[in-house]
Coordinates of C-alpha atoms and ligand atoms in Angstrom, one line a residue:
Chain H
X1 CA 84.8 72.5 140.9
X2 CA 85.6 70.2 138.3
X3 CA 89.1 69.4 135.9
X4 CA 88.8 70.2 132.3
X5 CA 92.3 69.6 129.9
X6 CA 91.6 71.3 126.4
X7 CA 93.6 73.0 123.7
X8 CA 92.8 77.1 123.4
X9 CA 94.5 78.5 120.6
X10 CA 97.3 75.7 120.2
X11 CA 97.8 76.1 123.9
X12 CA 97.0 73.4 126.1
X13 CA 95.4 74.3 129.3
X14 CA 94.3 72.9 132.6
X15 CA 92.1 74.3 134.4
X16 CA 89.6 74.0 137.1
X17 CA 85.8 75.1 136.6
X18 CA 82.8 75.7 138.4
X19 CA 80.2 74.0 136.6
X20 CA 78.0 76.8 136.0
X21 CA 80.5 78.8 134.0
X22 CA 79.5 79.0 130.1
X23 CA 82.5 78.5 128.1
X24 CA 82.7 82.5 127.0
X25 CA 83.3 83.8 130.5
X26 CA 86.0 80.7 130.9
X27 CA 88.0 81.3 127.7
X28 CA 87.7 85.4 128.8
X29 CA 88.9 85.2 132.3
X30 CA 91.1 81.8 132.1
X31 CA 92.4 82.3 128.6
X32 CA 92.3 86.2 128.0
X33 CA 90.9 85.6 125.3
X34 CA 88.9 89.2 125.0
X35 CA 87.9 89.2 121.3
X36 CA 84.8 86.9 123.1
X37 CA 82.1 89.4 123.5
X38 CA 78.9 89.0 125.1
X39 CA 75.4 90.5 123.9
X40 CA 72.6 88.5 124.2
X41 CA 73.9 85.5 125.8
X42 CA 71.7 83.3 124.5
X43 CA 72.5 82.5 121.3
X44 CA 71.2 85.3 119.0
X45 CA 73.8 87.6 118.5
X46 CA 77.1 85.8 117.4
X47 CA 78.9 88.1 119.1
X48 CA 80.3 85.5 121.0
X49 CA 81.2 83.0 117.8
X50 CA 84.1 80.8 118.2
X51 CA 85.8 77.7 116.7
X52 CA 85.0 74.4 118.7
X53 CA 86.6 71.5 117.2
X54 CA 86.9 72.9 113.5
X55 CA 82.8 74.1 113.6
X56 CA 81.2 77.8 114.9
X57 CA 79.8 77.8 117.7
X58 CA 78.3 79.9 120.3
X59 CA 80.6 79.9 123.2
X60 CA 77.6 81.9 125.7
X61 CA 75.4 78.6 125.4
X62 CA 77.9 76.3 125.6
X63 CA 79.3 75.0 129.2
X64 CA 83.2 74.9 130.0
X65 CA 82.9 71.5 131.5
X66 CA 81.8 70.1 129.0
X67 CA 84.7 71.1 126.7
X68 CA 87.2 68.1 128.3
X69 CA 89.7 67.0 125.2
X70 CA 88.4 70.1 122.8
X71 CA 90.4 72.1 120.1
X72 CA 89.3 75.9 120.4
X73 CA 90.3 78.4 118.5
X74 CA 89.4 82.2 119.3
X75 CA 90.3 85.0 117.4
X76 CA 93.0 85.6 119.4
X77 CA 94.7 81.9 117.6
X78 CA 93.6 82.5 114.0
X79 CA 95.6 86.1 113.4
X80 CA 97.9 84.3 111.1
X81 CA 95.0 82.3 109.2
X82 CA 94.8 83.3 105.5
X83 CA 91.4 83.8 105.7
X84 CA 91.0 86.2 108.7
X85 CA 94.2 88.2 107.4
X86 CA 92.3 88.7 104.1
X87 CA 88.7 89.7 106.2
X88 CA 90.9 91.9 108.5
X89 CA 92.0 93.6 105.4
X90 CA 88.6 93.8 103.5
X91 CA 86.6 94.6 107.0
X92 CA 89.2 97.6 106.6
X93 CA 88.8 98.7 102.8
X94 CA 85.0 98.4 102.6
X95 CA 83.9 99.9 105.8
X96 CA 82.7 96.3 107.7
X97 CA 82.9 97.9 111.1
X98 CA 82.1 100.7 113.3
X99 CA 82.4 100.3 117.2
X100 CA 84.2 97.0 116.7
X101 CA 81.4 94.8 119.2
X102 CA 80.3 92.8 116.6
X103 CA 83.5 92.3 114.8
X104 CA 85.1 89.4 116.1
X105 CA 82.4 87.1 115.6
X106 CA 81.8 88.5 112.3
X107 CA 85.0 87.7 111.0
X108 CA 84.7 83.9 112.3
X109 CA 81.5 83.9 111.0
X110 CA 82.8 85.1 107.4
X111 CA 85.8 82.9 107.3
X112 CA 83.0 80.2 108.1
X113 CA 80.9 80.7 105.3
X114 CA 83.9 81.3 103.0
X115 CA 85.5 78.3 103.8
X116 CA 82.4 76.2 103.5
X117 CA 80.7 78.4 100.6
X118 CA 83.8 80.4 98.8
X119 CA 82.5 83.4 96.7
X120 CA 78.7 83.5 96.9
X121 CA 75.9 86.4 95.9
X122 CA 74.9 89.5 98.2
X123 CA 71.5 87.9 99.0
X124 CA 73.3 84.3 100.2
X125 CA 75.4 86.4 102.0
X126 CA 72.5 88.1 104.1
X127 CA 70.8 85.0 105.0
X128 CA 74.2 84.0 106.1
X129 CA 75.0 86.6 108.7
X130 CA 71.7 87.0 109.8
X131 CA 73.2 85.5 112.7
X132 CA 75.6 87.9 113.6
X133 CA 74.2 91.2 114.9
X134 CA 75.5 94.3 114.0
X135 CA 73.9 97.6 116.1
X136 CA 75.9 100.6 113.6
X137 CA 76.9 99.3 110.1
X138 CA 73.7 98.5 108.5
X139 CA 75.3 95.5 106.9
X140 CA 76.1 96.8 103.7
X141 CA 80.0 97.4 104.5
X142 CA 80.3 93.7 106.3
X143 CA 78.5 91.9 102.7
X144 CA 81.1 93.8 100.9
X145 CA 83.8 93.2 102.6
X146 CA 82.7 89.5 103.0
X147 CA 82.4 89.4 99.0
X148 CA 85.9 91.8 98.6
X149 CA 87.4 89.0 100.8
X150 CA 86.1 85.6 98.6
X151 CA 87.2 87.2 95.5
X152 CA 91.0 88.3 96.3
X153 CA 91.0 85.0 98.2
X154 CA 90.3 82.9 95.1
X155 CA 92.4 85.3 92.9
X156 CA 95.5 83.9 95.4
X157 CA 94.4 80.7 95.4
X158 CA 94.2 80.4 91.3
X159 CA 98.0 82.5 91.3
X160 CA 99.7 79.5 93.4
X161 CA 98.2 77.3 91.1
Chain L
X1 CA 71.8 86.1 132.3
X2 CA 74.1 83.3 133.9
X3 CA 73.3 79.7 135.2
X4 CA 72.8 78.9 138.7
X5 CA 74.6 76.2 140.6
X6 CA 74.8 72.9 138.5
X7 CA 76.5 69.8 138.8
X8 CA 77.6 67.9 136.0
X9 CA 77.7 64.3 135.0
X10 CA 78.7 62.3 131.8
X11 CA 77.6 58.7 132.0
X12 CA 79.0 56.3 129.5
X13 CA 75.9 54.1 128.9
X14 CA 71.5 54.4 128.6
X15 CA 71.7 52.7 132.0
X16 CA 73.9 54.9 133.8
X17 CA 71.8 58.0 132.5
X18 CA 68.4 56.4 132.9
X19 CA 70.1 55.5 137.1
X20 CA 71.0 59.3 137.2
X21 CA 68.0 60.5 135.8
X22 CA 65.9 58.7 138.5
X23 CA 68.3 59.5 141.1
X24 CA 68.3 63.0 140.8
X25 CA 64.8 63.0 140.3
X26 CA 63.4 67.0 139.4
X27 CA 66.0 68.3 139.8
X28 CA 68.2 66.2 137.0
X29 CA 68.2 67.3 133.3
X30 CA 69.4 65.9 130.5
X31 CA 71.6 67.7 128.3
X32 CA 72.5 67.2 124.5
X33 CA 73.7 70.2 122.0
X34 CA 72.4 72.6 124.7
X35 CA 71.1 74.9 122.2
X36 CA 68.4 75.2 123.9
X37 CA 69.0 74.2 127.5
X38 CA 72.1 76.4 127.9
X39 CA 69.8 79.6 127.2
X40 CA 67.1 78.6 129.1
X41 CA 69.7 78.1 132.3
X42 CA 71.2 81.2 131.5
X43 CA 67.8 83.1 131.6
X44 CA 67.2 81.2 134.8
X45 CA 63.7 80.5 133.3
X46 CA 65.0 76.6 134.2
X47 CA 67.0 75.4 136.9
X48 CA 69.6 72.0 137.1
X49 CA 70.9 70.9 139.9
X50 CA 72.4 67.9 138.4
X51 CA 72.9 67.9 134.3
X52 CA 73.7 64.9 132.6
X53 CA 75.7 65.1 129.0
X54 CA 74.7 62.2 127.6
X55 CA 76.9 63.2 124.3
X56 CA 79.3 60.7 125.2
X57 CA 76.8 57.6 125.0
X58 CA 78.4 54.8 122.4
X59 CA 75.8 55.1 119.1
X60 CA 74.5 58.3 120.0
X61 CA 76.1 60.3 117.8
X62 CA 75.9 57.4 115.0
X63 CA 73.5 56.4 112.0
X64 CA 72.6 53.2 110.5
X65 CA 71.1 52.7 107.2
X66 CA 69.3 49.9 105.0
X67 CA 67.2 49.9 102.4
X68 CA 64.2 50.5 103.8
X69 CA 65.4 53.0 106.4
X70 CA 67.5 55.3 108.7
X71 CA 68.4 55.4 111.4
X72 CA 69.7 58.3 113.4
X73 CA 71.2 58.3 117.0
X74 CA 69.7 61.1 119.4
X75 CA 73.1 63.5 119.1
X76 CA 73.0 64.0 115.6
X77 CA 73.3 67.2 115.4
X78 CA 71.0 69.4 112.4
X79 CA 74.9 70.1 110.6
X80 CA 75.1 66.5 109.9
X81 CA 72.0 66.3 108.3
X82 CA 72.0 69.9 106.7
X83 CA 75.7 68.7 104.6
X84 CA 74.8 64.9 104.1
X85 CA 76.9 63.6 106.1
X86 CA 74.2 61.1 107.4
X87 CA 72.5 59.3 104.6
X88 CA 69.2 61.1 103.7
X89 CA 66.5 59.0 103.2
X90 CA 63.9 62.3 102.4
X91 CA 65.3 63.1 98.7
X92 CA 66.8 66.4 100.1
X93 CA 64.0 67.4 102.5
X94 CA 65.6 66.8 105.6
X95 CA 69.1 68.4 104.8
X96 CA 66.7 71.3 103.3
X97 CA 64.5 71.4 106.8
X98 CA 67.9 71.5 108.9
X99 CA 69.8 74.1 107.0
X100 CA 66.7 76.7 107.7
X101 CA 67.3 75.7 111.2
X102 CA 68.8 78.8 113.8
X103 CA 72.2 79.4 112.4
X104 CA 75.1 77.8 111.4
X105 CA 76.7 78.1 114.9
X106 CA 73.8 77.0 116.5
X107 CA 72.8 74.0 114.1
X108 CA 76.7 72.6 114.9
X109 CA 74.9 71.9 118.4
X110 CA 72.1 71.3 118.4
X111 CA 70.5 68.2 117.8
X112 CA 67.9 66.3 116.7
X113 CA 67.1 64.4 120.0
X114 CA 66.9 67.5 121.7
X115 CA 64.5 69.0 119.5
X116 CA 62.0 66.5 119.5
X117 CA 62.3 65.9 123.1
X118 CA 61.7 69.4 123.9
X119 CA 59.0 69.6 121.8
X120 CA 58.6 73.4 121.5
X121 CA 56.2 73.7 118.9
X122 CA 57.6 75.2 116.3
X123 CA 61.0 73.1 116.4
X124 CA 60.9 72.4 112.3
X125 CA 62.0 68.5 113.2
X126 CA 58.4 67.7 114.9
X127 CA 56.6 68.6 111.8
X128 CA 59.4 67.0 109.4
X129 CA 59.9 63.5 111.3
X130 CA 55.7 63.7 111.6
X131 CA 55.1 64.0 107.6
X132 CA 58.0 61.5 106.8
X133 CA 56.1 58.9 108.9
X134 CA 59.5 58.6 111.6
X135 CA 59.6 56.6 114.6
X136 CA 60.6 58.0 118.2
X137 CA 62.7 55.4 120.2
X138 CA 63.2 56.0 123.7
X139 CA 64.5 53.7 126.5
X140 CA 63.5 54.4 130.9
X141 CA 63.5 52.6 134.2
X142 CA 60.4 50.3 131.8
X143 CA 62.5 49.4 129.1
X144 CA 62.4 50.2 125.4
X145 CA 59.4 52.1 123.7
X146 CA 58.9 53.9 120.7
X147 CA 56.1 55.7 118.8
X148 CA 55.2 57.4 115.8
X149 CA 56.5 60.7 115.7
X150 CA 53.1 62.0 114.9
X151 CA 51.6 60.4 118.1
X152 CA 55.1 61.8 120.1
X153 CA 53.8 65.3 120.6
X154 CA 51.1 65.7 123.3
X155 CA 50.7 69.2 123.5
X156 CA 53.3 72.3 123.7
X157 CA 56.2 71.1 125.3
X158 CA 55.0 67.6 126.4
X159 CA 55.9 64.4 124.9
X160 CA 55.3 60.8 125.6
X161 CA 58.5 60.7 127.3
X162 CA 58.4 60.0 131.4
X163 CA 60.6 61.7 133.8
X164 CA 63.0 59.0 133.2
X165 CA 63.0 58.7 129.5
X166 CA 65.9 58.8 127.4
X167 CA 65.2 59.6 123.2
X168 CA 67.7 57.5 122.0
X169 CA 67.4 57.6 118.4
X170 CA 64.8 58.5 115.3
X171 CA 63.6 56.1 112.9
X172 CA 63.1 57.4 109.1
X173 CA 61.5 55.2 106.5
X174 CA 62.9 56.1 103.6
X175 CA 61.0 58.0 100.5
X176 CA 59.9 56.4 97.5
X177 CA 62.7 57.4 94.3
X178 CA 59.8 59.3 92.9
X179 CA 58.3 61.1 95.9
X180 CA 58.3 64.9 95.5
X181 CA 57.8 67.1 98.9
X182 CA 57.2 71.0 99.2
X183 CA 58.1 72.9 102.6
X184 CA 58.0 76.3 104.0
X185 CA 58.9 78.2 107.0
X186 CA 57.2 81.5 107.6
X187 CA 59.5 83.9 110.1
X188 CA 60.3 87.4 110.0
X189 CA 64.2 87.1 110.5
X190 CA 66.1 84.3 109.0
X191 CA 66.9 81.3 111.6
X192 CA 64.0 82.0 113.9
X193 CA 61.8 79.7 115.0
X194 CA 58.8 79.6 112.3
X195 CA 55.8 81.3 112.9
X196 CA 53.6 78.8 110.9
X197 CA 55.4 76.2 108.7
X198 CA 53.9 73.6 106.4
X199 CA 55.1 70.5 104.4
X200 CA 53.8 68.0 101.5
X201 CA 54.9 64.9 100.3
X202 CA 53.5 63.3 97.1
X203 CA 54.5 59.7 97.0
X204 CA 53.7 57.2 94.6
X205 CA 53.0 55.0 98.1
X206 CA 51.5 57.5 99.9
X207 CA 50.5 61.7 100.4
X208 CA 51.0 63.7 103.5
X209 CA 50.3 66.9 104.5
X210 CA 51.0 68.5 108.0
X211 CA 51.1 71.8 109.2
X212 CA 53.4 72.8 112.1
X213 CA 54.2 75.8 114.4
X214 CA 50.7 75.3 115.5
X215 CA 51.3 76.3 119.1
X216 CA 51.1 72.0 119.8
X217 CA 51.3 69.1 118.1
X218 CA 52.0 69.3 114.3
X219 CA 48.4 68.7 112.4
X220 CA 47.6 66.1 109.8
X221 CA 45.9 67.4 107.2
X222 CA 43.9 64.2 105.9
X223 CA 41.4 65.4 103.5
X224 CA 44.1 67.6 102.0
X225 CA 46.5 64.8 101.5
X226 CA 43.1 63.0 99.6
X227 CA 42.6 66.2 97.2
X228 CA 46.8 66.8 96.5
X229 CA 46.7 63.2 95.9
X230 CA 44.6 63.2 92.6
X231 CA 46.3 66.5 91.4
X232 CA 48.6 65.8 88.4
X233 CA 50.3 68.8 88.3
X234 CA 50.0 72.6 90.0
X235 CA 47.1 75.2 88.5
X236 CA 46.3 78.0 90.0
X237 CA 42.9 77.4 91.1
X238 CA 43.7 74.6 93.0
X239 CA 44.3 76.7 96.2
X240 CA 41.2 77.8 96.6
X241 CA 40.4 73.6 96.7
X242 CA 43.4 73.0 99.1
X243 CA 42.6 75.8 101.7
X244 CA 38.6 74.7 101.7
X245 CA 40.5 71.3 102.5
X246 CA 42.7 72.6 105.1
X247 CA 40.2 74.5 106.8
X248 CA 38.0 71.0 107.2
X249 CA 40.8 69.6 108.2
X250 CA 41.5 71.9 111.2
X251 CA 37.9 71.9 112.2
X252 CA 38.2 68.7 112.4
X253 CA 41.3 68.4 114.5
X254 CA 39.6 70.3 117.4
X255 CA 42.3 73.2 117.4
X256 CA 41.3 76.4 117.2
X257 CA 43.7 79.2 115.5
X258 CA 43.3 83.0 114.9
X259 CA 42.6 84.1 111.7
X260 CA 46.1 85.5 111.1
X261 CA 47.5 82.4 112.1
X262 CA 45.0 80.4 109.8
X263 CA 46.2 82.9 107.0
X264 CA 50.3 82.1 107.6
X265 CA 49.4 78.2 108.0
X266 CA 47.4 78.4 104.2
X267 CA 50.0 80.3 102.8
X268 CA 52.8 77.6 103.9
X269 CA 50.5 74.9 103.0
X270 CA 50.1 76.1 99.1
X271 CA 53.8 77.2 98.8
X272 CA 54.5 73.4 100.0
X273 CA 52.1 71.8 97.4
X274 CA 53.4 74.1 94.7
X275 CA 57.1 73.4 95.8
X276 CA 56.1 69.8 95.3
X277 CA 55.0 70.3 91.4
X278 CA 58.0 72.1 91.1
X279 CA 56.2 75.4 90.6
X280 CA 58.4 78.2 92.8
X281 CA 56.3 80.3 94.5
X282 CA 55.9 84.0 93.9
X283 CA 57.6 85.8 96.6
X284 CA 56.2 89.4 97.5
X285 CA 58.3 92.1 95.9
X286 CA 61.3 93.8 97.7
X287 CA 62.6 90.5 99.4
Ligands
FAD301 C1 69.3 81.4 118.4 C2 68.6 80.1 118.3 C3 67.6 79.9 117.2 C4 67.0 78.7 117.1 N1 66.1 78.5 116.0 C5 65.5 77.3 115.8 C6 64.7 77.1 114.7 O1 64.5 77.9 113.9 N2 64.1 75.9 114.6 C7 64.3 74.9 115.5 O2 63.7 73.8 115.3 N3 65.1 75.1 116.6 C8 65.7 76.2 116.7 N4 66.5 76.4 117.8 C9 66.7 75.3 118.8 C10 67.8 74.4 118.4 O3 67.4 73.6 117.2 C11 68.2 73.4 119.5 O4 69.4 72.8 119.1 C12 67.2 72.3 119.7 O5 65.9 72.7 119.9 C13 67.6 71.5 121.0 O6 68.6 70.6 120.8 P1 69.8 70.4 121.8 O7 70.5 69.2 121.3 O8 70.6 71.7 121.8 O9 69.1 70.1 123.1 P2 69.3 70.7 124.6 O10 69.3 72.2 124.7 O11 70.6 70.0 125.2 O12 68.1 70.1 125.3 C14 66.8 70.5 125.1 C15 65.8 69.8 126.0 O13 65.6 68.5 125.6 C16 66.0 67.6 126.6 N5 66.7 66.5 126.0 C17 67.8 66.7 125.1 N6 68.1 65.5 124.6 C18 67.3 64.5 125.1 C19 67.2 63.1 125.0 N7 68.0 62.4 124.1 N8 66.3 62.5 125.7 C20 65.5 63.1 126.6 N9 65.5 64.5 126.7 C21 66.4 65.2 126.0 C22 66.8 68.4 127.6 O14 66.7 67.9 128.9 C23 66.2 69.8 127.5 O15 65.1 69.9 128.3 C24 67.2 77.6 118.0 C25 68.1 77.8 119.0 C26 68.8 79.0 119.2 C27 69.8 79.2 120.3
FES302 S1 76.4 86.5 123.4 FE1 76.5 84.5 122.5 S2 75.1 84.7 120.8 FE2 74.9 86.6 121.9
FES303 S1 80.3 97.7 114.3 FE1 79.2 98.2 116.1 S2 77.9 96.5 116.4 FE2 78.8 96.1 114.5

């Protein structure tokens, strides 16, 4: 076992890992942090996506040890971020979800690419989730609500101006 | 779908990793973004029993730049290069290259020391560093060596690299102001590894031409690179003169591929040398 200190969701946290453990099952079992879910584990699915240090990243192919000092942030920690509280709402309006699996790395995905891209066309959009797999919606809800979510996101952004 | 027992170390220095490396002998791994290690362990198709991060090695995760080129440490990772926040000495190919790598989750990872030193074939940094003329630098238990990228890849999954060995950073000349280059990526699914991929560079100093996701090393394409070199702009005809080329070409090399394989390599190859006239080419309807 080895001693790990990191931050998880604006929580510090202590903890004591067997090397072996990726960081999804730690930040599940240690941190309760159950929006984490596993498909593929390895790396394919995004159903696992969450914040390391500011950036996505795939928590199944990633090792807790390794994770000594870092920021994470699951979706648990980012209920109250502007983006994720629009996507919540658009995911909701424009049909973006079915059985929920994929959900939680979809929405860290889309606040992702609308952080780093704002609004952006339906075929961008594609190519941008193709890394998130999503078993009932056929898509075409989750593009909408991703677009739904950029454009009343830049409308409030342009009324506190 | 979860590792076996592991131990994990995180020297501070080449030395300390190269001493690790040799001390744990087989069973010691070296460990970077993990993108593709992490999966691997996970699958069990690769066991560790000691892994050693060397993420935490000063420079590693630097660049350097002059005028003639850059220089990137090992732990770059393909985000870096794909938002230019490493100076790009390929006029936009690399950033271009590293954005069509995996995903955005994945590319905040993964880097490009561990591509190159794991060689799988259709990594999209073998054939990039390859047609940009890069240098490997790696440092063992010998001391410090470095190669031409081209000459890095021995066959699928094997590089020059000993048991030892430690990539420690990549070399990139940088392109002539004028130097236009083409590139595609054929896969079925967006962020998959290519299935064939191809790249061309016309330089006032110099033409290349390599194909890669060739199931080895990435393959220079030399009489190609003589016939794109004389071309003053992109007409139609010229493909059938650039696949008769490339065809030579891979008789030469001694590589054998099948014909569907030759077909998705030709394809890549004319889309690069049109991309590189600034011709865009004609994607098949309903994409
Ligand atoms: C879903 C998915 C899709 C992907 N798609 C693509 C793709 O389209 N194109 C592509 O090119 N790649 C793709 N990859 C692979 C990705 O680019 C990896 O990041 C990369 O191949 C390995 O880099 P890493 O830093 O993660 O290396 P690691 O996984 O840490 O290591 C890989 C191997 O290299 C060795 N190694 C690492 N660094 C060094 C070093 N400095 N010296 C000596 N040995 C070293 C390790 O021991 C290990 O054997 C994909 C990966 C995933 C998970
Ligand atoms: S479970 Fe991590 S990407 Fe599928
Ligand atoms: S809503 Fe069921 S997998 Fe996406």
């Amino acid at each position: 076992m080895q001693t790990i200190e990191l931050t998880v969701n604006g929580e510090p946290l202590k903890a004591s890992v067997d090397p072996r453990t990726t960081l999804a099952d730690f930040l599940r079992e240690q941190a309760d942090a159950r929006s984490i879910h596993l498909g593929c584990e390895h790396g394919v699915c995004g159903g696992c996506t969450i914040v390391v240090n500011g950036k996505i990243a795939r928590s199944c192919i990633a090792l807790a040890v390794a994770m000594d000092g870092a920021d994470i942030r699951t979706l648990e920690g980012l209920s109250d971020d502007p983006s994720i509280v629009q996507l919540r709402d658009s995911f909701h309006t424009c049909h973006g979800l079915q059985c929920g699996y994929c959900t939680p790395g979809m929405l860290i995905t889309a606040r992702d690419i609308i952080n780093r891209y704002g609004e952006a066309d339906e075929a961008f959009l594609r190519e941008a989730l193709a890394g998130n797999i999503c078993r009932c919606t056929g898509y075409a809800g989750i593009v909408k609500a991703v677009q739904h979510a950029a454009a009343e996101l830049t409308k409030t952004r342009s009324n506190l101006k | 779908m979860k590792p076996g027992a592991l131990n994990y170390v995180r020297p501070n220095s080449v030395q300390e990793a190269i001493a690790s490396l040799e001390e744990g002998g087989m069973d010691a791994k070296i460990i970077a973004g993990g993108q593709s290690l992490v999966p691997m362990l996970n699958l069990r198709m690769v066991s560790a029993e000691r892994l050693i991060d060397i993420g935490g090695i000063p420079g590693f995760r630097e660049f350097s730049a002059d005028d003639r080129e850059v220089r990137l440490g090992a732990c770059i990772t393909h985000e870096r290069i794909q938002i230019g926040e490493v100076t790009d000495p390929s006029n936009g190919l690399m950033p271009k290259v590293a954005s069509a790598i995996a995903y955005q989750a994945v590319r905040n990872r993964g880097t490009i020391g561990g591509s190159m030193a794991l060689a799988d074939p259709s990594a999209d940094w073998l054939t990039t560093t390859a047609a940009l003329g890069a240098t490997v630098e790696w440092e063992g238990p010998d001391g410090k060596n470095s190669c031409l990228s081209e000459e890095f890849v021995v066959a699928a999954y094997t590089t020059q690299l000993g048991m030892s060995d430690l990539l420690t950073g990549i070399r990139i000349p940088r392109l002539h102001p004028d130097a236009k280059w083409g590139t595609y990526k054929l896969c079925r699914k967006v962020g998959e590894f290519a299935h064939a991929m191809a790249i061309a560079i016309r330089s006032p100093s110099a033409t290349r031409a390599f194909l890669g996701a060739t199931e080895g090393a990435p393959v220079r394409l030399k009489h190609t690179e003589d016939v794109l070199s004389t071309l003053k702009e992109w007409h139609a005809a010229h493909a059938s003169v650039l696949s008769q080329s490339m065809d030579s070409d891979i008789a030469e090399s001694g590589r054998e591929f099948d014909d569907v394989h030759i077909w998705q390599l030709r394809t890549c190859l004319l889309r690069s040398a049109q991309m590189s006239f600034g011709v865009k080419p004609v994607e098949p309807e309903g994409l």
